[in-house]
mmCIF file of C-alpha atoms in Angstrom:
data_model
loop_
_atom_site.group_PDB
_atom_site.id
_atom_site.type_symbol
_atom_site.label_atom_id
_atom_site.label_comp_id
_atom_site.label_asym_id
_atom_site.label_seq_id
_atom_site.Cartn_x
_atom_site.Cartn_y
_atom_site.Cartn_z
ATOM 1 C CA MET K 1 105.001 94.815 155.912
ATOM 2 C CA GLU K 2 103.846 92.269 158.403
ATOM 3 C CA THR K 3 100.616 90.328 158.233
ATOM 4 C CA THR K 4 99.179 88.123 161.073
ATOM 5 C CA ILE K 5 97.439 84.976 159.851
ATOM 6 C CA SER K 6 95.085 83.253 162.164
ATOM 7 C CA ASN K 7 94.839 79.552 162.364
ATOM 8 C CA PRO K 8 91.685 78.313 160.888
ATOM 9 C CA ASN K 9 91.159 75.911 163.909
ATOM 10 C CA PRO K 10 89.846 78.097 166.754
ATOM 11 C CA SER K 11 90.804 75.380 169.264
ATOM 12 C CA GLU K 12 94.488 76.115 168.593
ATOM 13 C CA ASN K 13 96.589 79.139 169.242
ATOM 14 C CA PRO K 14 96.925 81.372 166.275
ATOM 15 C CA THR K 15 100.213 81.305 164.867
ATOM 16 C CA PRO K 16 101.743 84.628 163.564
ATOM 17 C CA MET K 17 103.478 84.601 160.232
ATOM 18 C CA ALA K 18 105.672 87.364 158.989
ATOM 19 C CA ALA K 19 105.436 87.933 155.268
ATOM 20 C CA LYS K 20 107.592 90.468 153.413
ATOM 21 C CA GLU K 21 106.131 92.441 150.556
ATOM 22 C CA LEU K 22 107.432 90.966 147.308
ATOM 23 C CA PRO K 23 109.875 93.015 145.100
ATOM 24 C CA LYS K 24 108.180 95.341 142.726
ATOM 25 C CA ASP K 25 109.615 93.700 139.579
ATOM 26 C CA VAL K 26 108.278 90.257 140.691
ATOM 27 C CA ILE K 27 104.845 91.789 141.221
ATOM 28 C CA ILE K 28 104.810 93.393 137.723
ATOM 29 C CA ASP K 29 105.884 90.038 136.261
ATOM 30 C CA ILE K 30 103.078 88.124 138.112
ATOM 31 C CA LEU K 31 100.424 90.719 137.001
ATOM 32 C CA SER K 32 101.706 90.623 133.348
ATOM 33 C CA ARG K 33 100.804 86.948 133.217
ATOM 34 C CA LEU K 34 97.246 87.367 134.434
ATOM 35 C CA PRO K 35 94.111 87.648 131.912
ATOM 36 C CA VAL K 36 92.757 91.077 131.358
ATOM 37 C CA ARG K 37 89.538 90.457 133.311
ATOM 38 C CA TYR K 38 91.592 90.174 136.550
ATOM 39 C CA LEU K 39 93.662 93.283 135.885
ATOM 40 C CA LEU K 40 90.372 95.156 135.272
ATOM 41 C CA ARG K 41 89.284 94.143 138.804
ATOM 42 C CA PHE K 42 92.656 95.010 140.360
ATOM 43 C CA LYS K 43 92.945 98.418 138.919
ATOM 44 C CA SER K 44 90.690 99.896 141.591
ATOM 45 C CA LEU K 45 92.875 98.435 144.408
ATOM 46 C CA SER K 46 95.429 101.256 144.222
ATOM 47 C CA LYS K 47 96.481 104.157 142.386
ATOM 48 C CA SER K 48 99.931 102.739 141.643
ATOM 49 C CA TRP K 49 98.408 99.603 140.104
ATOM 50 C CA TYR K 50 95.772 101.813 138.056
ATOM 51 C CA ALA K 51 98.911 103.742 136.742
ATOM 52 C CA LEU K 52 100.868 100.582 135.891
ATOM 53 C CA PHE K 53 98.027 99.027 133.834
ATOM 54 C CA GLN K 54 98.213 102.141 131.617
ATOM 55 C CA ASN K 55 102.007 102.115 131.374
ATOM 56 C CA PRO K 56 103.092 101.330 127.713
ATOM 57 C CA ASN K 57 105.923 99.054 129.016
ATOM 58 C CA PHE K 58 103.517 97.032 131.148
ATOM 59 C CA ILE K 59 100.940 96.862 128.474
ATOM 60 C CA ALA K 60 103.673 95.597 125.956
ATOM 61 C CA LYS K 61 104.877 92.992 128.504
ATOM 62 C CA HIS K 62 101.411 91.725 129.299
ATOM 63 C CA PHE K 63 100.712 91.406 125.536
ATOM 64 C CA LEU K 64 103.798 89.534 124.807
ATOM 65 C CA HIS K 65 102.970 86.997 127.517
ATOM 66 C CA ASN K 66 99.478 86.531 126.039
ATOM 67 C CA GLN K 67 101.036 86.048 122.686
ATOM 68 C CA THR K 68 103.582 83.400 123.717
ATOM 69 C CA SER K 69 101.610 81.577 126.249
ATOM 70 C CA ASN K 70 100.208 78.080 125.759
ATOM 71 C CA PRO K 71 96.599 78.335 124.607
ATOM 72 C CA LYS K 72 95.663 76.076 127.358
ATOM 73 C CA ASN K 73 96.829 78.667 129.992
ATOM 74 C CA LEU K 74 94.780 81.437 128.409
ATOM 75 C CA ASP K 75 91.242 82.136 129.199
ATOM 76 C CA PRO K 76 89.893 82.550 125.460
ATOM 77 C CA SER K 77 86.373 83.352 124.433
ATOM 78 C CA PHE K 78 84.181 83.015 121.358
ATOM 79 C CA LEU K 79 82.920 86.535 120.355
ATOM 80 C CA PHE K 80 79.945 87.073 118.168
ATOM 81 C CA THR K 81 76.825 89.239 117.751
ATOM 82 C CA PRO K 82 74.022 87.290 119.494
ATOM 83 C CA TYR K 83 70.638 86.869 117.822
ATOM 84 C CA LYS K 84 68.956 89.262 120.488
ATOM 85 C CA SER K 85 70.948 92.337 120.570
ATOM 86 C CA SER K 86 68.959 94.121 123.318
ATOM 87 C CA PRO K 87 67.492 92.985 126.712
ATOM 88 C CA ASP K 88 64.008 92.972 125.291
ATOM 89 C CA GLY K 89 65.068 90.987 122.267
ATOM 90 C CA ALA K 90 64.481 93.817 119.668
ATOM 91 C CA PRO K 91 67.257 94.913 117.464
ATOM 92 C CA SER K 92 68.937 97.921 119.027
ATOM 93 C CA ASN K 93 70.146 100.869 117.130
ATOM 94 C CA ARG K 94 72.214 102.465 119.933
ATOM 95 C CA SER K 95 74.053 99.589 121.405
ATOM 96 C CA VAL K 96 75.608 96.099 120.707
ATOM 97 C CA GLY K 97 75.600 93.138 122.842
ATOM 98 C CA LEU K 98 78.609 90.800 122.743
ATOM 99 C CA LEU K 99 78.780 87.337 124.295
ATOM 100 C CA PHE K 100 82.125 86.046 125.623
ATOM 101 C CA VAL K 101 81.747 82.356 125.976
ATOM 102 C CA SER K 102 84.476 81.240 128.348
ATOM 103 C CA GLU K 103 85.914 77.775 127.519
ATOM 104 C CA SER K 104 87.566 77.251 130.802
ATOM 105 C CA ASN K 105 84.434 77.343 132.808
ATOM 106 C CA SER K 106 81.786 76.885 130.127
ATOM 107 C CA LYS K 107 79.852 79.882 131.423
ATOM 108 C CA SER K 108 78.415 82.454 129.196
ATOM 109 C CA ILE K 109 79.195 85.978 130.216
ATOM 110 C CA LYS K 110 77.178 88.850 128.481
ATOM 111 C CA VAL K 111 79.308 91.983 128.142
ATOM 112 C CA PRO K 112 77.141 94.827 126.954
ATOM 113 C CA ILE K 113 78.796 97.534 124.848
ATOM 114 C CA ARG K 114 76.886 100.695 124.410
ATOM 115 C CA LEU K 115 77.788 103.155 121.779
ATOM 116 C CA GLU K 116 75.482 106.034 121.057
ATOM 117 C CA ILE K 117 74.913 106.505 117.346
ATOM 118 C CA PRO K 118 74.290 110.112 116.865
ATOM 119 C CA PHE K 119 73.066 110.779 113.305
ATOM 120 C CA LEU K 120 69.374 110.350 112.426
ATOM 121 C CA SER K 121 68.192 107.020 113.806
ATOM 122 C CA VAL K 122 69.775 103.942 112.162
ATOM 123 C CA SER K 123 67.320 101.186 112.297
ATOM 124 C CA LYS K 124 69.946 98.512 111.975
ATOM 125 C CA PRO K 125 72.269 97.209 114.797
ATOM 126 C CA LEU K 126 75.956 97.008 114.886
ATOM 127 C CA ARG K 127 77.935 93.813 113.927
ATOM 128 C CA VAL K 128 81.110 92.344 115.056
ATOM 129 C CA CYS K 129 83.498 92.231 112.023
ATOM 130 C CA GLY K 130 86.763 91.021 113.451
ATOM 131 C CA SER K 131 88.959 90.522 116.624
ATOM 132 C CA VAL K 132 92.887 90.917 116.650
ATOM 133 C CA ASN K 133 95.117 91.276 119.534
ATOM 134 C CA GLY K 134 92.181 92.216 121.834
ATOM 135 C CA LEU K 135 90.813 94.803 119.477
ATOM 136 C CA ILE K 136 87.433 94.554 117.907
ATOM 137 C CA CYS K 137 86.116 95.891 114.595
ATOM 138 C CA LEU K 138 82.504 96.827 114.643
ATOM 139 C CA SER K 139 80.203 98.021 111.774
ATOM 140 C CA ILE K 140 76.743 99.214 111.129
ATOM 141 C CA LEU K 141 74.497 96.703 109.437
ATOM 142 C CA PRO K 142 73.910 96.028 106.763
ATOM 143 C CA ILE K 143 76.658 97.752 104.612
ATOM 144 C CA ALA K 144 79.068 99.337 107.013
ATOM 145 C CA SER K 145 78.309 103.071 106.933
ATOM 146 C CA ILE K 146 80.165 103.437 110.227
ATOM 147 C CA ILE K 147 83.228 101.290 111.034
ATOM 148 C CA LEU K 148 84.693 101.303 114.561
ATOM 149 C CA ILE K 149 87.818 99.946 116.070
ATOM 150 C CA TRP K 150 87.154 99.219 119.811
ATOM 151 C CA ASN K 151 88.922 97.754 122.847
ATOM 152 C CA PRO K 152 86.347 96.600 125.266
ATOM 153 C CA ALA K 153 88.807 96.125 128.062
ATOM 154 C CA THR K 154 89.759 99.808 128.043
ATOM 155 C CA ARG K 155 86.572 101.156 126.315
ATOM 156 C CA VAL K 156 88.835 103.116 123.946
ATOM 157 C CA PHE K 157 87.322 103.413 120.358
ATOM 158 C CA LYS K 158 88.405 104.721 116.989
ATOM 159 C CA ASP K 159 85.802 105.798 114.370
ATOM 160 C CA LEU K 160 87.205 105.325 110.773
ATOM 161 C CA PRO K 161 87.048 108.319 108.593
ATOM 162 C CA VAL K 162 84.974 108.436 105.475
ATOM 163 C CA SER K 163 86.686 107.039 102.443
ATOM 164 C CA ARG K 164 87.521 109.691 99.653
ATOM 165 C CA ILE K 165 87.625 106.991 96.832
ATOM 166 C CA ASP K 166 85.575 107.718 93.778
ATOM 167 C CA ARG K 167 82.514 105.698 93.753
ATOM 168 C CA PRO K 168 80.344 104.336 90.721
ATOM 169 C CA GLN K 169 76.820 105.772 90.260
ATOM 170 C CA SER K 170 75.169 102.462 91.340
ATOM 171 C CA GLY K 171 74.814 101.603 95.019
ATOM 172 C CA PRO K 172 76.555 98.886 96.776
ATOM 173 C CA ILE K 173 74.839 95.522 96.915
ATOM 174 C CA LYS K 174 77.117 93.766 99.490
ATOM 175 C CA VAL K 175 80.064 94.921 101.574
ATOM 176 C CA VAL K 176 82.659 92.387 103.030
ATOM 177 C CA LEU K 177 84.994 93.519 105.818
ATOM 178 C CA GLY K 178 88.302 92.114 107.130
ATOM 179 C CA PHE K 179 90.145 93.323 110.246
ATOM 180 C CA GLY K 180 93.742 92.236 110.724
ATOM 181 C CA PHE K 181 97.283 93.105 111.843
ATOM 182 C CA ASP K 182 100.084 93.640 109.270
ATOM 183 C CA GLU K 183 103.172 92.470 111.175
ATOM 184 C CA VAL K 184 105.620 93.774 108.480
ATOM 185 C CA ALA K 185 104.120 97.312 108.572
ATOM 186 C CA ASP K 186 103.232 97.133 112.344
ATOM 187 C CA ASP K 187 99.797 98.316 111.528
ATOM 188 C CA TYR K 188 96.129 97.477 112.027
ATOM 189 C CA LYS K 189 94.156 97.432 108.791
ATOM 190 C CA VAL K 190 90.627 97.127 107.640
ATOM 191 C CA LEU K 191 89.876 95.564 104.247
ATOM 192 C CA ARG K 192 86.561 96.438 102.555
ATOM 193 C CA ILE K 193 85.355 94.656 99.516
ATOM 194 C CA VAL K 194 82.324 96.418 97.871
ATOM 195 C CA TYR K 195 80.128 94.500 95.358
ATOM 196 C CA TYR K 196 78.096 96.514 92.917
ATOM 197 C CA GLY K 197 77.203 93.504 90.850
ATOM 198 C CA TYR K 198 79.555 91.228 88.946
ATOM 199 C CA PRO K 199 82.110 92.239 87.536
ATOM 200 C CA LEU K 200 81.869 95.701 89.135
ATOM 201 C CA ASN K 201 83.538 95.872 92.550
ATOM 202 C CA GLN K 202 85.942 97.886 94.491
ATOM 203 C CA VAL K 203 88.673 96.873 97.092
ATOM 204 C CA GLU K 204 90.068 99.351 99.530
ATOM 205 C CA ILE K 205 92.262 99.236 102.708
ATOM 206 C CA TYR K 206 92.109 101.363 105.842
ATOM 207 C CA SER K 207 95.434 101.899 107.746
ATOM 208 C CA LEU K 208 95.288 102.922 111.242
ATOM 209 C CA ASN K 209 98.865 104.336 111.252
ATOM 210 C CA SER K 210 97.971 106.769 108.440
ATOM 211 C CA ASN K 211 94.335 107.015 109.343
ATOM 212 C CA SER K 212 93.274 106.762 105.768
ATOM 213 C CA TRP K 213 91.884 104.677 103.009
ATOM 214 C CA LYS K 214 93.474 103.588 99.735
ATOM 215 C CA GLU K 215 92.043 101.621 96.780
ATOM 216 C CA ILE K 216 93.462 98.483 95.547
ATOM 217 C CA LYS K 217 93.206 98.021 91.806
ATOM 218 C CA THR K 218 92.393 94.452 91.388
ATOM 219 C CA ARG K 219 89.560 92.146 90.153
ATOM 220 C CA VAL K 220 87.448 90.149 92.525
ATOM 221 C CA GLN K 221 86.660 86.885 90.661
ATOM 222 C CA PHE K 222 84.859 85.536 93.717
ATOM 223 C CA LEU K 223 81.539 85.961 95.443
ATOM 224 C CA ILE K 224 82.413 85.690 99.123
ATOM 225 C CA PHE K 225 79.658 84.264 101.328
ATOM 226 C CA GLU K 226 80.546 85.813 104.734
ATOM 227 C CA ALA K 227 80.160 89.639 105.506
ATOM 228 C CA SER K 228 83.272 89.655 107.456
ATOM 229 C CA CYS K 229 86.409 87.433 108.112
ATOM 230 C CA SER K 230 86.618 85.161 111.211
ATOM 231 C CA VAL K 231 89.804 83.464 109.878
ATOM 232 C CA PHE K 232 92.925 85.622 109.812
ATOM 233 C CA LEU K 233 95.913 83.480 109.713
ATOM 234 C CA LYS K 234 99.448 83.821 108.186
ATOM 235 C CA GLY K 235 98.751 87.615 107.662
ATOM 236 C CA ARG K 236 95.769 86.656 105.402
ATOM 237 C CA PHE K 237 92.073 86.816 105.386
ATOM 238 C CA HIS K 238 90.142 83.518 104.445
ATOM 239 C CA TRP K 239 86.455 83.266 103.334
ATOM 240 C CA THR K 240 84.374 80.677 101.666
ATOM 241 C CA ALA K 241 83.304 81.685 98.194
ATOM 242 C CA ILE K 242 82.097 80.719 94.676
ATOM 243 C CA GLY K 243 84.793 81.217 92.114
ATOM 244 C CA PHE K 244 83.831 82.789 88.577
ATOM 245 C CA GLU K 245 85.576 82.406 85.078
ATOM 246 C CA GLU K 246 88.205 79.731 85.278
ATOM 247 C CA MET K 247 86.998 78.548 88.613
ATOM 248 C CA ASN K 248 83.814 77.616 86.987
ATOM 249 C CA GLY K 249 81.492 78.260 89.847
ATOM 250 C CA LYS K 250 83.262 76.032 92.202
ATOM 251 C CA LYS K 251 83.116 76.588 96.023
ATOM 252 C CA LEU K 252 86.673 77.371 97.335
ATOM 253 C CA ILE K 253 88.600 79.265 99.984
ATOM 254 C CA VAL K 254 89.510 82.937 98.998
ATOM 255 C CA CYS K 255 92.565 84.502 100.688
ATOM 256 C CA PHE K 256 93.803 88.151 100.798
ATOM 257 C CA ASP K 257 97.314 88.866 101.882
ATOM 258 C CA LEU K 258 97.666 92.003 103.865
ATOM 259 C CA CYS K 259 101.281 92.499 102.925
ATOM 260 C CA THR K 260 101.215 91.915 99.255
ATOM 261 C CA GLU K 261 97.670 93.133 99.014
ATOM 262 C CA ALA K 262 96.693 90.351 96.467
ATOM 263 C CA PHE K 263 94.013 87.755 96.341
ATOM 264 C CA SER K 264 94.515 83.975 95.822
ATOM 265 C CA TYR K 265 92.469 80.945 96.349
ATOM 266 C CA ILE K 266 92.853 77.329 97.847
ATOM 267 C CA MET K 267 90.666 74.366 96.931
ATOM 268 C CA PRO K 268 89.064 72.530 99.749
ATOM 269 C CA PRO K 269 89.804 68.780 100.569
ATOM 270 C CA VAL K 270 87.784 65.966 99.255
ATOM 271 C CA PHE K 271 85.682 64.723 102.300
ATOM 272 C CA ASP K 272 85.095 61.033 103.007
ATOM 273 C CA PHE K 273 81.479 61.005 103.324
ATOM 274 C CA SER K 274 78.959 61.047 100.344
ATOM 275 C CA ASP K 275 75.461 59.722 99.601
ATOM 276 C CA GLY K 276 74.669 56.264 98.227
ATOM 277 C CA ASP K 277 75.295 57.347 94.621
ATOM 278 C CA GLY K 278 78.727 58.666 95.334
ATOM 279 C CA GLU K 279 77.595 62.277 95.051
ATOM 280 C CA SER K 280 78.876 64.441 97.909
ATOM 281 C CA LYS K 281 76.252 66.404 99.824
ATOM 282 C CA THR K 282 78.760 68.024 102.177
ATOM 283 C CA SER K 283 78.278 71.402 103.578
ATOM 284 C CA TRP K 284 81.622 72.973 104.853
ATOM 285 C CA THR K 285 83.171 76.212 106.129
ATOM 286 C CA VAL K 286 86.554 77.521 106.614
ATOM 287 C CA ALA K 287 87.994 77.726 110.074
ATOM 288 C CA GLY K 288 91.196 78.330 111.928
ATOM 289 C CA MET K 289 92.557 75.286 114.039
ATOM 290 C CA LYS K 290 95.545 76.020 116.320
ATOM 291 C CA ASP K 291 97.255 78.301 113.880
ATOM 292 C CA SER K 292 96.430 76.290 110.896
ATOM 293 C CA LEU K 293 93.962 76.586 108.112
ATOM 294 C CA ALA K 294 91.056 74.173 108.413
ATOM 295 C CA VAL K 295 87.724 73.324 107.221
ATOM 296 C CA ILE K 296 84.680 71.796 109.082
ATOM 297 C CA GLY K 297 82.558 69.604 106.756
ATOM 298 C CA SER K 298 79.181 68.242 107.932
ATOM 299 C CA TYR K 299 76.942 65.581 106.370
ATOM 300 C CA VAL K 300 73.367 64.364 107.490
ATOM 301 C CA ASN K 301 73.754 60.608 108.148
ATOM 302 C CA GLY K 302 70.437 59.060 109.118
ATOM 303 C CA SER K 303 69.510 60.043 112.660
ATOM 304 C CA GLY K 304 72.850 61.880 113.221
ATOM 305 C CA LYS K 305 74.983 64.534 111.631
ATOM 306 C CA ARG K 306 78.535 63.615 110.830
ATOM 307 C CA PHE K 307 81.555 66.079 110.994
ATOM 308 C CA GLU K 308 84.864 65.920 109.496
ATOM 309 C CA VAL K 309 87.538 68.503 110.356
ATOM 310 C CA TRP K 310 90.456 68.754 107.754
ATOM 311 C CA VAL K 311 93.807 70.703 108.551
ATOM 312 C CA MET K 312 96.300 72.054 106.073
ATOM 313 C CA LYS K 313 99.642 70.797 107.266
ATOM 314 C CA GLU K 314 101.641 72.946 104.848
ATOM 315 C CA TYR K 315 99.892 76.224 104.275
ATOM 316 C CA GLY K 316 98.971 76.815 100.594
ATOM 317 C CA VAL K 317 99.696 73.183 99.538
ATOM 318 C CA VAL K 318 96.440 71.539 98.643
ATOM 319 C CA SER K 319 97.914 67.948 98.843
ATOM 320 C CA SER K 320 98.821 68.583 102.529
ATOM 321 C CA TRP K 321 95.192 68.497 103.583
ATOM 322 C CA THR K 322 94.823 65.896 106.313
ATOM 323 C CA LYS K 323 91.822 64.627 108.164
ATOM 324 C CA TYR K 324 92.130 65.802 111.882
ATOM 325 C CA ARG K 325 88.995 64.731 113.400
ATOM 326 C CA SER K 326 85.677 63.066 112.625
ATOM 327 C CA PHE K 327 82.670 62.681 114.986
ATOM 328 C CA GLU K 328 78.916 62.255 114.816
ATOM 329 C CA LEU K 329 76.379 64.234 116.783
ATOM 330 C CA GLN K 330 72.504 64.406 117.019
ATOM 331 C CA THR K 331 70.633 65.992 114.129
ATOM 332 C CA LYS K 332 69.450 68.823 116.294
ATOM 333 C CA VAL K 333 72.788 70.184 115.973
ATOM 334 C CA GLY K 334 73.083 72.717 113.146
ATOM 335 C CA ARG K 335 75.894 74.637 111.774
ATOM 336 C CA PRO K 336 79.368 74.592 113.107
ATOM 337 C CA LEU K 337 80.513 78.131 114.182
ATOM 338 C CA GLY K 338 84.218 77.798 114.745
ATOM 339 C CA CYS K 339 87.169 76.359 116.625
ATOM 340 C CA GLY K 340 88.400 77.486 120.041
ATOM 341 C CA LEU K 341 92.161 78.069 120.772
ATOM 342 C CA LYS K 342 91.943 74.788 122.739
ATOM 343 C CA GLY K 343 90.612 72.812 120.023
ATOM 344 C CA GLU K 344 87.035 72.815 120.988
ATOM 345 C CA PHE K 345 84.100 73.217 118.532
ATOM 346 C CA LEU K 346 81.294 75.703 118.897
ATOM 347 C CA LEU K 347 77.990 74.493 117.296
ATOM 348 C CA GLU K 348 74.477 75.689 117.302
ATOM 349 C CA LYS K 349 71.537 73.597 117.950
ATOM 350 C CA ASP K 350 67.750 74.191 117.600
ATOM 351 C CA ASN K 351 66.066 77.173 119.509
ATOM 352 C CA ASN K 352 69.270 79.251 119.624
ATOM 353 C CA GLN K 353 71.118 76.758 121.918
ATOM 354 C CA LEU K 354 74.943 76.737 121.704
ATOM 355 C CA ILE K 355 77.075 73.753 122.653
ATOM 356 C CA LEU K 356 80.897 73.249 122.925
ATOM 357 C CA TYR K 357 82.120 69.903 121.769
ATOM 358 C CA ASP K 358 85.497 68.664 122.985
ATOM 359 C CA PRO K 359 86.790 66.011 120.514
ATOM 360 C CA ASP K 360 89.471 64.739 122.918
ATOM 361 C CA SER K 361 87.104 63.772 125.705
ATOM 362 C CA GLU K 362 84.131 63.447 123.253
ATOM 363 C CA SER K 363 82.079 65.648 125.775
ATOM 364 C CA ILE K 364 79.355 68.089 125.151
ATOM 365 C CA LYS K 365 78.772 71.254 127.220
ATOM 366 C CA ASN K 366 75.623 73.133 126.941
ATOM 367 C CA LEU K 367 76.136 76.994 126.723
ATOM 368 C CA GLY K 368 72.667 78.137 127.012
ATOM 369 C CA ASN K 369 70.232 79.940 124.724
ATOM 370 C CA HIS K 370 72.201 82.723 123.203
ATOM 371 C CA GLY K 371 71.946 82.137 119.499
ATOM 372 C CA VAL K 372 74.191 83.577 116.843
ATOM 373 C CA ALA K 373 72.455 85.906 114.397
ATOM 374 C CA TYR K 374 72.422 84.523 110.938
ATOM 375 C CA TRP K 375 74.569 87.397 109.580
ATOM 376 C CA SER K 376 77.082 87.099 112.389
ATOM 377 C CA ASP K 377 80.514 85.458 112.127
ATOM 378 C CA VAL K 378 82.198 83.962 115.290
ATOM 379 C CA PHE K 379 85.656 85.078 116.447
ATOM 380 C CA ASN K 380 88.301 83.898 118.942
ATOM 381 C CA HIS K 381 89.008 86.767 121.395
ATOM 382 C CA VAL K 382 91.614 87.170 123.958
ATOM 383 C CA GLY K 383 91.599 90.491 125.804
ATOM 384 C CA SER K 384 94.480 92.959 125.922
ATOM 385 C CA LEU K 385 95.359 96.411 127.143
ATOM 386 C CA LEU K 386 96.633 97.467 123.935
ATOM 387 C CA PRO K 387 95.944 101.207 123.031
ATOM 388 C CA ILE K 388 94.347 102.259 119.762
ATOM 389 C CA LYS K 389 96.177 104.850 117.840
ATOM 390 C CA GLY K 390 94.029 108.167 117.877
ATOM 391 C CA GLY K 391 91.343 106.421 119.976
ATOM 392 C CA LYS K 392 89.106 108.031 122.481
ATOM 393 C CA VAL K 393 87.386 106.806 125.701
ATOM 394 C CA ALA K 394 83.738 106.204 125.060
ATOM 395 C CA GLU K 395 82.602 107.632 128.522
ATOM 396 C CA ARG K 396 84.640 110.752 128.042
ATOM 397 C CA THR K 397 83.744 111.582 124.482
ATOM 398 C CA ASN K 398 80.786 113.099 122.673
ATOM 399 C CA LEU K 399 80.036 110.499 119.931
ATOM 400 C CA ALA K 400 78.221 113.182 117.903
ATOM 401 C CA ALA K 401 81.552 113.469 116.139
ATOM 402 C CA VAL K 402 81.154 110.072 114.572
ATOM 403 C CA VAL K 403 80.105 110.630 110.980
ATOM 404 C CA PRO K 404 78.641 107.953 108.691
ATOM 405 C CA ASP K 405 79.710 107.413 105.158
ATOM 406 C CA ILE K 406 76.679 108.553 103.294
ATOM 407 C CA PHE K 407 77.424 106.426 100.243
ATOM 408 C CA PHE K 408 76.744 103.369 102.334
ATOM 409 C CA VAL K 409 73.455 104.754 103.948
ATOM 410 C CA ARG K 410 70.275 103.581 102.364
ATOM 411 C CA LYS K 411 67.156 105.567 102.855
ATOM 412 C CA MET K 412 65.376 102.269 104.301
ATOM 413 C CA ASP K 413 67.984 102.437 107.001
ATOM 414 C CA LEU K 414 67.142 105.867 108.204
ATOM 415 C CA THR K 415 64.154 107.159 110.110
ATOM 416 C CA ILE K 416 63.644 110.860 110.974
ATOM 417 C CA GLN K 417 63.778 111.520 114.769
#
């Protein structure tokens, strides 16, 4: 292959340059190191590249590079359900809008995901419930009558089957979901905690490998605040919760181990800031910070809001809590939403404004008016080409086959078409 490249200066004679085609294995190695968003653009360049991006060996090689790359070399994003889930601002019952906030260029990119929900008309939108290895878990609000696993890059989805577990007569009050990857079993799993009113609850796990649900016989001695889990570390889900019985109503971090299928809890650190009487008025939330468990505490201090970020140096050891960062921002900054893979913090201001704070440079980047719905959690998301076992391509599939779990459907959520 020979290519002639013209000299950009028209006053000089063009200089021909011979360029030989790179070896195929070199091209594959280069492509395997690129972010998914580039591969999606390149797949239309040639049939051979299109086939390559669907090859299991290439997909595995690309995923391995993503897993082992330095986070600074990745193009990570924050993923959440925006406050406005449709273009006109009204809740949409047939689609979900996802916002990928790129940290590398500080631009907000709206990626609409349209899923036709085919049974009666559900008056509630979809919610993002988890993001693992480029796969996303979605559910119907408010109590997960439909749960989907979705790869937005390949547009392949898998609707979870209805659970056959026996239910009590009373309806669910709250449902908490967790989506994670069990490395020991090489299996993607969905955890569902169903509250019927203390102390009555049920815990069940869906396995993608077996495509089935099983009940975990255990007592849930915690009231979990979140509806999903945005902190999946060390093979465990982490939430903020209130502990009952011997925990005596204390706020703590609840953990669930996907491998042992058991709950545990971790007490938070003692923050440095407090009011004049020494009584702490700290608001805090659990977070993931560069593969370590962390908490972000905030405290209104005069005209500003002070933040402290504590990291657990040795997982599970309370005495290893160490203050990682402290900073102060204007009072218009509200709740902290999460930590990026590069160490930045996503926060929400008034009027649905989002900002990205870099503690190293102490710089603030305005990300625009997108707003995070009050019922939404925020996730780190790095795209992948990984397949979903038993998955279907949305554009080629009649989604009328998606069946809701009637036990989790409330009459107020349905309207007759």
